[in-house]
Short mmCIF file of C-alpha atoms in Angstrom, two decimals:
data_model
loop_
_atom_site.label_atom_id
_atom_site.label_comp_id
_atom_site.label_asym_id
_atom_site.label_seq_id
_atom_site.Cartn_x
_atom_site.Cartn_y
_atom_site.Cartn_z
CA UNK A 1 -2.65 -32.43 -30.29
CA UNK A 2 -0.75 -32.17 -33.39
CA UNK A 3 0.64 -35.87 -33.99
CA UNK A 4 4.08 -34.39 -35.60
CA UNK A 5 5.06 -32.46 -32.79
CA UNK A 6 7.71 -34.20 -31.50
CA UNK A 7 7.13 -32.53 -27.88
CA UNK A 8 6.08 -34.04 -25.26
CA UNK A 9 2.55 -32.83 -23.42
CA UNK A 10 4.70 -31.79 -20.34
CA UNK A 11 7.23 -30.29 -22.53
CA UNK A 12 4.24 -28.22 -24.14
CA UNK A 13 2.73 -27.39 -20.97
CA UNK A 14 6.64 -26.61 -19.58
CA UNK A 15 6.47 -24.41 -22.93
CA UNK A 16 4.66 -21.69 -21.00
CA UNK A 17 2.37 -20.58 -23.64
CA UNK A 18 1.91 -17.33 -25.37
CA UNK A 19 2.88 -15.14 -22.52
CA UNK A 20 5.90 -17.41 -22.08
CA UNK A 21 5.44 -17.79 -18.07
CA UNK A 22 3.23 -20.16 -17.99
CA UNK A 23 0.75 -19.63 -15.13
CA UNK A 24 3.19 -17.88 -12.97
CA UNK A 25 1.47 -14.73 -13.55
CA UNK A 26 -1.81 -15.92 -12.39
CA UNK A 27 -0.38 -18.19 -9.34
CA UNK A 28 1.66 -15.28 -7.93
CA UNK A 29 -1.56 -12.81 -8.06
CA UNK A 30 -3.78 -15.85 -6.35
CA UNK A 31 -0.60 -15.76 -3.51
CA UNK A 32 -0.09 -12.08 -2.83
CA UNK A 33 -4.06 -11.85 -2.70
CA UNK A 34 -4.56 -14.80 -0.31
CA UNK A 35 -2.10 -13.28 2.04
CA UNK A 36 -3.35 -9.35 1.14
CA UNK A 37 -7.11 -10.92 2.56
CA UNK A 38 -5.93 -10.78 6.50
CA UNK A 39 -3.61 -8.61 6.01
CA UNK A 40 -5.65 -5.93 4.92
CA UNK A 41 -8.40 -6.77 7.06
CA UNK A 42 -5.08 -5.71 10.15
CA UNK A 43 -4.30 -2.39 7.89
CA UNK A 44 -7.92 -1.72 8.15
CA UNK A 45 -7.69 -1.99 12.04
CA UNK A 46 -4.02 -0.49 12.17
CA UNK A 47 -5.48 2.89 10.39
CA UNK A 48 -8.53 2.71 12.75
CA UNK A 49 -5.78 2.76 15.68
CA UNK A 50 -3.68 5.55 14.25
CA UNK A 51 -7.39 8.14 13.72
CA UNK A 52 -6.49 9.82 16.68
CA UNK A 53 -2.82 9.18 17.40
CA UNK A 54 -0.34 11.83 17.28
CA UNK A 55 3.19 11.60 16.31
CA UNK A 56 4.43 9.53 19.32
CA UNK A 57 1.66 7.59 19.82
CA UNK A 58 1.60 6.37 15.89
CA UNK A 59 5.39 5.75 15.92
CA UNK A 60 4.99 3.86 19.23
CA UNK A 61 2.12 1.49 17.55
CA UNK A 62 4.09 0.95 14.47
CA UNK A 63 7.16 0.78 16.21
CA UNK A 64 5.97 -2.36 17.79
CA UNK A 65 8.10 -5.84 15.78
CA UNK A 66 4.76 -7.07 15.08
CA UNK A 67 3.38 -4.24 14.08
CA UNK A 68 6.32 -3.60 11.75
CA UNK A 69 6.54 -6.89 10.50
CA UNK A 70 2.65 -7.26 9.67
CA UNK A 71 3.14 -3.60 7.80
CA UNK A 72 6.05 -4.92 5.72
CA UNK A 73 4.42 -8.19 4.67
CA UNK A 74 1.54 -5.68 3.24
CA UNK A 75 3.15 -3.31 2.06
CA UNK A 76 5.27 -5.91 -0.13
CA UNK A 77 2.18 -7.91 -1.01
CA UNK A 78 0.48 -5.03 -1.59
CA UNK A 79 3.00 -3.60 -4.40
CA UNK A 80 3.54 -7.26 -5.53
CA UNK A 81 -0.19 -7.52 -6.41
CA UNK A 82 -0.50 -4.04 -7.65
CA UNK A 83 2.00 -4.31 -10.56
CA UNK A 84 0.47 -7.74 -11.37
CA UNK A 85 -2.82 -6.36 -11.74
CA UNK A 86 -1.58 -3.27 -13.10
CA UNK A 87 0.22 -5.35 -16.39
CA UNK A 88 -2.64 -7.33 -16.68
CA UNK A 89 -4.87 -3.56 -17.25
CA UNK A 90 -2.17 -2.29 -19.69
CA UNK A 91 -1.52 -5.39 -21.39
CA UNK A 92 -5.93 -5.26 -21.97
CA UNK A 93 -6.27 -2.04 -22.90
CA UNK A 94 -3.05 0.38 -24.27
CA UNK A 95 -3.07 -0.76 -27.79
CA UNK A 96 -0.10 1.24 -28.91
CA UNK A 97 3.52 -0.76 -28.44
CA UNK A 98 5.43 2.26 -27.16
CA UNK A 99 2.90 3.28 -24.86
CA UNK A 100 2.38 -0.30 -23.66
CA UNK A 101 5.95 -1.07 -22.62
CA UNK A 102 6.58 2.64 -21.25
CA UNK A 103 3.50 2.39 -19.40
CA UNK A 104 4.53 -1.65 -18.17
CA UNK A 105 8.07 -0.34 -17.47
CA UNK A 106 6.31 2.58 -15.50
CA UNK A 107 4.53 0.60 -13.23
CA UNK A 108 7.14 -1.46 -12.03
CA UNK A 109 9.47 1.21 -11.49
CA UNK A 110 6.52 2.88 -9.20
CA UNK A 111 5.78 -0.21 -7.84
CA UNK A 112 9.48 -1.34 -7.04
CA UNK A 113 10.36 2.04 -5.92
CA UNK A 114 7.21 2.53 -3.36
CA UNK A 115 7.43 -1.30 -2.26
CA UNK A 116 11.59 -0.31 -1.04
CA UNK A 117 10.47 3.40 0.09
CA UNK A 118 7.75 1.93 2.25
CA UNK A 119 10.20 -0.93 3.49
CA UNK A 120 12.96 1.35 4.24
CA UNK A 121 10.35 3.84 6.27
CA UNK A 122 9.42 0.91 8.25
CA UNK A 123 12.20 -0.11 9.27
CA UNK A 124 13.71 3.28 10.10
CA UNK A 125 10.19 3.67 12.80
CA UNK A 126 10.41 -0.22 13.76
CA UNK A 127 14.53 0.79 14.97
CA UNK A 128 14.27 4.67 15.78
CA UNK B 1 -3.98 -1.49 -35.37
CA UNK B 2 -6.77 -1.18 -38.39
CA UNK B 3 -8.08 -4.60 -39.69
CA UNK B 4 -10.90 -5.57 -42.31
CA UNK B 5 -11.69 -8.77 -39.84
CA UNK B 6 -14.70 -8.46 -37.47
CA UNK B 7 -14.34 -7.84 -34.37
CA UNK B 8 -15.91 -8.88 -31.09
CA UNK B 9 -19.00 -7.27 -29.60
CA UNK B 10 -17.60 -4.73 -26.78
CA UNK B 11 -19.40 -2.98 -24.04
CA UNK B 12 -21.70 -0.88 -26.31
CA UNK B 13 -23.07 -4.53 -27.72
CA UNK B 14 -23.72 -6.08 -24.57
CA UNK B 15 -27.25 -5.49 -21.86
CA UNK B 16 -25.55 -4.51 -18.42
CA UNK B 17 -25.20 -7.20 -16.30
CA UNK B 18 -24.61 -7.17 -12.09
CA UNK B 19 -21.61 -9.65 -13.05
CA UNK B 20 -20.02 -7.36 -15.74
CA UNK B 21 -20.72 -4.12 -13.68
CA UNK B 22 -18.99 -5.79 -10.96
CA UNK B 23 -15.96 -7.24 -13.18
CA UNK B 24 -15.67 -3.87 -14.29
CA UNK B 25 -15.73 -2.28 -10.51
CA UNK B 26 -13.04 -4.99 -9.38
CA UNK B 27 -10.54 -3.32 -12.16
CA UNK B 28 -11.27 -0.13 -11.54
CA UNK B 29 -10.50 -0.09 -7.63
CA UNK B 30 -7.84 -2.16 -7.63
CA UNK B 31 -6.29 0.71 -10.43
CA UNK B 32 -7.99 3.47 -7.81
CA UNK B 33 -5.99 1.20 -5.04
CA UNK B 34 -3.20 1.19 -6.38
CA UNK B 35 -2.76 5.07 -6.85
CA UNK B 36 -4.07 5.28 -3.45
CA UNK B 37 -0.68 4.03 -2.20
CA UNK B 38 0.63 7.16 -3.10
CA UNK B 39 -0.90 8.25 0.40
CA UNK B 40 0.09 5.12 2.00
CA UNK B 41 3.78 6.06 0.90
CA UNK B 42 3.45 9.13 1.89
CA UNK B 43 2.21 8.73 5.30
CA UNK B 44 4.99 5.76 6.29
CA UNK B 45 7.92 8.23 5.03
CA UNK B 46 6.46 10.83 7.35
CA UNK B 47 6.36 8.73 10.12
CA UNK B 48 9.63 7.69 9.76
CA UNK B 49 11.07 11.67 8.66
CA UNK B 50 9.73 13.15 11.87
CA UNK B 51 6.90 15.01 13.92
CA UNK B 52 6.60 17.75 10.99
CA UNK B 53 6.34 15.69 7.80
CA UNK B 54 4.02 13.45 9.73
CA UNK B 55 1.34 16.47 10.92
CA UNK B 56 1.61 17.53 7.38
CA UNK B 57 0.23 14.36 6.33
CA UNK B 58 -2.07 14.24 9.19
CA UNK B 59 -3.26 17.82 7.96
CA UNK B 60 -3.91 16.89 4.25
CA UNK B 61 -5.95 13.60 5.66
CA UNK B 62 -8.64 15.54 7.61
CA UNK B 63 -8.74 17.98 5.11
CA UNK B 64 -12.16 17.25 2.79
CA UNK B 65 -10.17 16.36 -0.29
CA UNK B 66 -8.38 13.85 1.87
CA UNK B 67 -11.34 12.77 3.76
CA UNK B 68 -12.94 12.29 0.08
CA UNK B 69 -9.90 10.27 -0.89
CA UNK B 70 -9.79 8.35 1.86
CA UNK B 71 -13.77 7.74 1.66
CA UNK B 72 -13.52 6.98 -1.27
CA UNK B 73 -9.95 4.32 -0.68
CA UNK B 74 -12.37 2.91 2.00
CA UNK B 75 -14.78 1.62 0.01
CA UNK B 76 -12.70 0.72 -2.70
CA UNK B 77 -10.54 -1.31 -0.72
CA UNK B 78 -13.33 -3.21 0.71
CA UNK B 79 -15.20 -3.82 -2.79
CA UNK B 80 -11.79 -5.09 -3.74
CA UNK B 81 -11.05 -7.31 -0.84
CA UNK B 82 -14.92 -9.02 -1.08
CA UNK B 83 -14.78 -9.34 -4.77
CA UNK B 84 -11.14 -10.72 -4.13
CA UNK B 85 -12.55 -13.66 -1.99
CA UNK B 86 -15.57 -14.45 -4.34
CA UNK B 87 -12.33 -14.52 -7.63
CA UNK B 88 -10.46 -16.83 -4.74
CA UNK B 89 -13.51 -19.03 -4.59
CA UNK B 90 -14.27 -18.74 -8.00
CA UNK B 91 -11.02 -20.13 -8.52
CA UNK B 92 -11.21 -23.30 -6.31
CA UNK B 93 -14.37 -23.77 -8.74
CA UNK B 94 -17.42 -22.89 -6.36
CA UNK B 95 -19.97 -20.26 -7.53
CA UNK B 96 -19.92 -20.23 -11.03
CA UNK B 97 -23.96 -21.06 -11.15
CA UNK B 98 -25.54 -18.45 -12.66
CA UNK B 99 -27.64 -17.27 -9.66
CA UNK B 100 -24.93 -18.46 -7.13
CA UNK B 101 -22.83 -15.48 -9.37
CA UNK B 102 -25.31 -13.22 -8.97
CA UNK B 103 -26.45 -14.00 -5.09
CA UNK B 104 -22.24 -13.87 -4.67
CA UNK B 105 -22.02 -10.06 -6.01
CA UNK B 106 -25.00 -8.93 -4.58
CA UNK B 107 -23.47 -10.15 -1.44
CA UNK B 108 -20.26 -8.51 -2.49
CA UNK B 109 -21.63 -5.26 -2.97
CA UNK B 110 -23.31 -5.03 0.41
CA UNK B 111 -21.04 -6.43 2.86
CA UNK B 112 -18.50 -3.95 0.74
CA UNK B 113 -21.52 -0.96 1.74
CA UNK B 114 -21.53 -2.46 5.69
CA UNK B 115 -17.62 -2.41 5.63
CA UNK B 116 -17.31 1.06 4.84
CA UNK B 117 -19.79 2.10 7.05
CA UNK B 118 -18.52 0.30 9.87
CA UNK B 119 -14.93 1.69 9.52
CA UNK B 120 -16.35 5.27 9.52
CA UNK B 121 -18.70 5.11 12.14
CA UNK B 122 -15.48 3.65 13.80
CA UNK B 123 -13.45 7.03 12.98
CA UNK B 124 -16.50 9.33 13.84
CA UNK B 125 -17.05 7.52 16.99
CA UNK B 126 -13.42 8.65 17.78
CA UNK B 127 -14.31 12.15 17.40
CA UNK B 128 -13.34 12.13 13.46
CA UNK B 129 -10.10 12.13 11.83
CA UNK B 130 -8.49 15.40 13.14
#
Protein backbone atom coordinates (compact mmCIF):
# COMPACT_ATOMS: atom_id res chain seq x y z
CA UNK A 1 0.00 0.00 0.00
CA UNK A 2 1.23 3.27 -1.04
CA UNK A 3 2.44 4.98 2.37
CA UNK A 4 1.26 8.64 1.03
CA UNK A 5 -2.13 7.80 0.47
CA UNK A 6 -3.79 9.41 3.00
CA UNK A 7 -6.88 6.85 2.70
CA UNK A 8 -7.70 4.62 4.86
CA UNK A 9 -7.72 0.59 3.81
CA UNK A 10 -11.57 0.64 4.37
CA UNK A 11 -11.85 3.86 2.63
CA UNK A 12 -9.92 2.12 -0.37
CA UNK A 13 -11.84 -0.92 -0.24
CA UNK A 14 -15.25 1.53 0.25
CA UNK A 15 -13.53 3.09 -3.02
CA UNK A 16 -15.12 0.36 -5.11
CA UNK A 17 -12.39 -0.16 -7.49
CA UNK A 18 -12.16 0.20 -11.18
CA UNK A 19 -15.69 -0.68 -11.97
CA UNK A 20 -16.69 1.74 -9.19
CA UNK A 21 -19.30 -0.82 -7.46
CA UNK A 22 -17.26 -2.57 -5.65
CA UNK A 23 -18.32 -6.24 -5.52
CA UNK A 24 -21.93 -5.50 -5.91
CA UNK A 25 -21.86 -6.80 -9.29
CA UNK A 26 -20.54 -10.10 -8.36
CA UNK A 27 -22.67 -10.44 -4.91
CA UNK A 28 -25.96 -9.69 -6.70
CA UNK A 29 -25.18 -12.45 -9.57
CA UNK A 30 -24.08 -15.06 -6.55
CA UNK A 31 -27.91 -13.97 -5.04
CA UNK A 32 -30.16 -14.13 -8.05
CA UNK A 33 -28.28 -17.53 -8.92
CA UNK A 34 -28.62 -19.08 -5.44
CA UNK A 35 -32.29 -18.41 -5.53
CA UNK A 36 -32.55 -19.19 -9.66
CA UNK A 37 -31.02 -23.01 -8.37
CA UNK A 38 -34.65 -24.20 -6.85
CA UNK A 39 -36.36 -22.12 -8.60
CA UNK A 40 -35.57 -23.38 -11.81
CA UNK A 41 -35.39 -26.81 -10.74
CA UNK A 42 -39.88 -25.79 -9.98
CA UNK A 43 -39.92 -24.10 -13.71
CA UNK A 44 -38.50 -27.30 -14.87
CA UNK A 45 -41.43 -29.23 -13.16
CA UNK A 46 -44.05 -26.33 -13.83
CA UNK A 47 -43.31 -26.77 -17.83
CA UNK A 48 -43.42 -30.59 -17.33
CA UNK A 49 -47.08 -29.91 -15.82
CA UNK A 50 -48.22 -27.55 -18.53
CA UNK A 51 -46.93 -30.50 -21.74
CA UNK A 52 -50.30 -31.47 -22.03
CA UNK A 53 -52.50 -28.77 -20.54
CA UNK A 54 -54.78 -26.79 -22.56
CA UNK A 55 -55.80 -23.30 -22.08
CA UNK A 56 -57.87 -23.80 -18.87
CA UNK A 57 -56.02 -26.26 -17.41
CA UNK A 58 -52.55 -24.09 -17.74
CA UNK A 59 -54.30 -20.90 -16.50
CA UNK A 60 -55.82 -22.94 -13.63
CA UNK A 61 -52.11 -24.27 -12.59
CA UNK A 62 -50.59 -20.91 -12.88
CA UNK A 63 -53.44 -19.29 -11.54
CA UNK A 64 -52.75 -20.96 -8.30
CA UNK A 65 -50.94 -17.88 -5.48
CA UNK A 66 -48.18 -20.21 -5.21
CA UNK A 67 -47.85 -20.98 -8.40
CA UNK A 68 -47.89 -17.28 -9.32
CA UNK A 69 -45.74 -16.22 -6.74
CA UNK A 70 -42.94 -18.99 -7.39
CA UNK A 71 -43.26 -17.77 -11.33
CA UNK A 72 -42.68 -14.13 -10.38
CA UNK A 73 -39.72 -14.71 -8.06
CA UNK A 74 -38.16 -16.48 -11.39
CA UNK A 75 -39.07 -14.63 -13.70
CA UNK A 76 -37.48 -11.51 -11.75
CA UNK A 77 -34.40 -13.49 -10.79
CA UNK A 78 -34.24 -14.75 -13.94
CA UNK A 79 -34.01 -11.20 -15.83
CA UNK A 80 -31.98 -9.91 -12.81
CA UNK A 81 -29.26 -12.53 -13.56
CA UNK A 82 -29.57 -12.31 -17.24
CA UNK A 83 -28.58 -8.62 -17.62
CA UNK A 84 -25.79 -9.25 -15.06
CA UNK A 85 -24.35 -11.87 -17.03
CA UNK A 86 -25.22 -10.27 -20.13
CA UNK A 87 -22.85 -6.84 -19.12
CA UNK A 88 -20.34 -8.95 -17.93
CA UNK A 89 -20.26 -10.72 -21.97
CA UNK A 90 -20.35 -7.21 -23.55
CA UNK A 91 -18.17 -5.55 -21.23
CA UNK A 92 -15.48 -8.92 -22.34
CA UNK A 93 -15.90 -8.89 -25.68
CA UNK A 94 -17.52 -5.59 -27.83
CA UNK A 95 -14.41 -3.61 -28.08
CA UNK A 96 -15.93 -0.64 -29.80
CA UNK A 97 -17.37 2.24 -27.16
CA UNK A 98 -20.54 2.96 -29.11
CA UNK A 99 -21.36 -0.47 -29.64
CA UNK A 100 -20.55 -1.35 -26.02
CA UNK A 101 -22.88 1.10 -24.31
CA UNK A 102 -25.74 0.65 -27.08
CA UNK A 103 -25.42 -2.91 -26.72
CA UNK A 104 -25.26 -2.49 -22.39
CA UNK A 105 -28.15 0.00 -22.72
CA UNK A 106 -29.89 -2.72 -24.97
CA UNK A 107 -29.87 -5.33 -22.65
CA UNK A 108 -31.31 -3.69 -19.86
CA UNK A 109 -34.00 -2.20 -21.69
CA UNK A 110 -34.86 -6.02 -22.89
CA UNK A 111 -34.25 -7.19 -19.71
CA UNK A 112 -36.33 -4.48 -17.73
CA UNK A 113 -39.00 -4.56 -20.25
CA UNK A 114 -39.47 -8.62 -20.31
CA UNK A 115 -38.87 -8.81 -16.37
CA UNK A 116 -42.36 -6.07 -16.10
CA UNK A 117 -44.12 -7.85 -19.26
CA UNK A 118 -43.72 -11.21 -17.61
CA UNK A 119 -44.78 -9.68 -14.11
CA UNK A 120 -47.70 -7.93 -15.43
CA UNK A 121 -48.87 -11.36 -17.42
CA UNK A 122 -48.69 -13.05 -14.18
CA UNK A 123 -50.50 -11.22 -12.39
CA UNK A 124 -53.28 -10.63 -14.92
CA UNK A 125 -53.63 -15.07 -14.89
CA UNK A 126 -52.89 -15.17 -10.95
CA UNK A 127 -56.37 -12.46 -10.70
CA UNK A 128 -58.40 -13.35 -13.99
CA UNK B 1 -7.95 -0.17 -30.36
CA UNK B 2 -4.34 -0.85 -32.23
CA UNK B 3 -1.30 -1.04 -29.82
CA UNK B 4 2.53 -1.89 -30.40
CA UNK B 5 2.38 -3.72 -26.70
CA UNK B 6 2.05 -7.55 -26.65
CA UNK B 7 -0.72 -8.98 -26.01
CA UNK B 8 -1.95 -12.03 -24.14
CA UNK B 9 -2.10 -15.52 -25.60
CA UNK B 10 -5.98 -16.05 -26.64
CA UNK B 11 -7.80 -19.15 -27.55
CA UNK B 12 -5.74 -19.95 -30.71
CA UNK B 13 -2.49 -20.11 -28.13
CA UNK B 14 -3.90 -22.28 -25.67
CA UNK B 15 -4.32 -26.75 -25.84
CA UNK B 16 -8.20 -27.28 -25.17
CA UNK B 17 -8.88 -27.98 -21.88
CA UNK B 18 -12.37 -29.80 -20.26
CA UNK B 19 -12.22 -26.63 -17.82
CA UNK B 20 -11.95 -23.96 -20.61
CA UNK B 21 -14.44 -25.87 -22.93
CA UNK B 22 -16.71 -25.82 -20.12
CA UNK B 23 -16.05 -21.99 -19.07
CA UNK B 24 -16.72 -21.34 -22.50
CA UNK B 25 -20.17 -23.55 -22.58
CA UNK B 26 -21.33 -21.76 -19.21
CA UNK B 27 -21.22 -18.25 -21.33
CA UNK B 28 -22.59 -19.39 -24.14
CA UNK B 29 -25.95 -20.90 -22.61
CA UNK B 30 -26.50 -18.56 -20.24
CA UNK B 31 -26.36 -15.90 -23.62
CA UNK B 32 -28.56 -18.92 -25.48
CA UNK B 33 -30.77 -18.64 -22.04
CA UNK B 34 -31.21 -15.57 -22.03
CA UNK B 35 -32.65 -15.18 -25.66
CA UNK B 36 -34.61 -18.15 -24.84
CA UNK B 37 -36.82 -15.93 -22.64
CA UNK B 38 -38.09 -14.53 -25.60
CA UNK B 39 -40.36 -17.79 -25.58
CA UNK B 40 -40.82 -17.66 -21.97
CA UNK B 41 -42.30 -14.03 -22.58
CA UNK B 42 -44.10 -15.04 -25.07
CA UNK B 43 -45.85 -17.91 -23.67
CA UNK B 44 -46.86 -15.96 -20.11
CA UNK B 45 -48.44 -12.97 -22.31
CA UNK B 46 -50.47 -15.61 -24.09
CA UNK B 47 -51.65 -17.09 -21.18
CA UNK B 48 -52.67 -14.11 -19.78
CA UNK B 49 -54.20 -12.54 -23.56
CA UNK B 50 -56.51 -15.51 -23.98
CA UNK B 51 -57.32 -19.10 -25.42
CA UNK B 52 -56.06 -17.91 -29.06
CA UNK B 53 -52.70 -16.25 -28.39
CA UNK B 54 -52.04 -19.11 -26.04
CA UNK B 55 -52.75 -22.18 -28.83
CA UNK B 56 -50.65 -20.07 -31.06
CA UNK B 57 -47.87 -20.46 -28.78
CA UNK B 58 -48.76 -23.94 -28.04
CA UNK B 59 -48.66 -24.48 -31.97
CA UNK B 60 -45.15 -22.93 -32.59
CA UNK B 61 -43.83 -25.20 -29.43
CA UNK B 62 -44.66 -28.63 -30.96
CA UNK B 63 -43.72 -27.49 -34.13
CA UNK B 64 -39.89 -29.03 -34.91
CA UNK B 65 -38.25 -25.63 -34.88
CA UNK B 66 -39.81 -25.17 -31.48
CA UNK B 67 -39.24 -28.61 -30.32
CA UNK B 68 -35.45 -27.90 -31.51
CA UNK B 69 -35.50 -24.71 -29.48
CA UNK B 70 -36.84 -26.01 -26.71
CA UNK B 71 -34.37 -29.19 -26.92
CA UNK B 72 -31.99 -27.33 -27.26
CA UNK B 73 -33.24 -24.52 -23.99
CA UNK B 74 -33.41 -27.92 -22.14
CA UNK B 75 -30.14 -28.76 -22.11
CA UNK B 76 -28.82 -25.48 -21.92
CA UNK B 77 -30.63 -24.65 -18.96
CA UNK B 78 -29.48 -27.64 -17.19
CA UNK B 79 -25.63 -27.25 -18.24
CA UNK B 80 -26.18 -23.80 -16.83
CA UNK B 81 -27.85 -24.66 -13.61
CA UNK B 82 -24.96 -27.65 -12.82
CA UNK B 83 -22.13 -25.49 -13.85
CA UNK B 84 -23.96 -22.72 -11.72
CA UNK B 85 -23.65 -24.89 -8.50
CA UNK B 86 -19.98 -26.08 -9.17
CA UNK B 87 -19.18 -21.57 -9.74
CA UNK B 88 -21.40 -21.45 -6.24
CA UNK B 89 -19.04 -23.95 -4.72
CA UNK B 90 -16.19 -22.74 -6.37
CA UNK B 91 -16.94 -19.65 -4.72
CA UNK B 92 -17.22 -20.84 -1.04
CA UNK B 93 -13.56 -22.11 -2.06
CA UNK B 94 -14.10 -26.01 -2.53
CA UNK B 95 -12.95 -27.65 -5.81
CA UNK B 96 -10.35 -25.69 -7.11
CA UNK B 97 -7.82 -28.95 -7.11
CA UNK B 98 -6.91 -29.59 -10.32
CA UNK B 99 -8.55 -33.06 -10.67
CA UNK B 100 -11.38 -32.12 -8.18
CA UNK B 101 -11.99 -29.31 -11.35
CA UNK B 102 -11.91 -31.74 -13.71
CA UNK B 103 -13.92 -34.77 -11.77
CA UNK B 104 -16.49 -31.50 -11.00
CA UNK B 105 -17.13 -30.80 -14.93
CA UNK B 106 -17.10 -34.14 -15.96
CA UNK B 107 -19.77 -34.51 -13.42
CA UNK B 108 -21.32 -31.36 -14.74
CA UNK B 109 -21.55 -32.43 -18.13
CA UNK B 110 -23.30 -35.70 -17.39
CA UNK B 111 -25.77 -35.06 -14.82
CA UNK B 112 -26.50 -31.93 -17.41
CA UNK B 113 -26.87 -35.18 -20.31
CA UNK B 114 -29.24 -37.27 -17.49
CA UNK B 115 -31.26 -33.97 -16.87
CA UNK B 116 -32.22 -33.48 -20.28
CA UNK B 117 -33.00 -36.83 -20.85
CA UNK B 118 -35.06 -37.20 -17.95
CA UNK B 119 -37.24 -34.10 -18.71
CA UNK B 120 -37.94 -35.50 -22.23
CA UNK B 121 -38.61 -38.89 -21.54
CA UNK B 122 -40.95 -37.03 -19.03
CA UNK B 123 -42.76 -35.08 -22.06
CA UNK B 124 -42.74 -38.23 -24.38
CA UNK B 125 -44.09 -40.31 -21.67
CA UNK B 126 -47.04 -37.79 -21.78
CA UNK B 127 -47.70 -38.53 -25.27
CA UNK B 128 -45.23 -35.56 -26.53
CA UNK B 129 -45.70 -31.96 -26.55
CA UNK B 130 -48.84 -31.53 -28.77
Amino acid sequence: MNTTDLQTPLKRARGLGSAKDGTHHFVVQRITALALVPLALWVIWLALALVRADYARAHTIVHQPCAAVLLTAFVIATFWHAQLGLQVVIEDYVNSRWLEVTAQLAVKFFCAVGALASVLAIVRIALG
Amino acid sequence: MPTARPLSPHLQIYRWQLTMVLSIIHRATGVALAAGTVLLIALLLALAAGPDAYQTVRAFCSSWLGMLMLFGWSWALCFHLCNGIRHLAWDTGWGFEIPRAYLTGWTVVGASLVMTALIWACVFAQGGAA
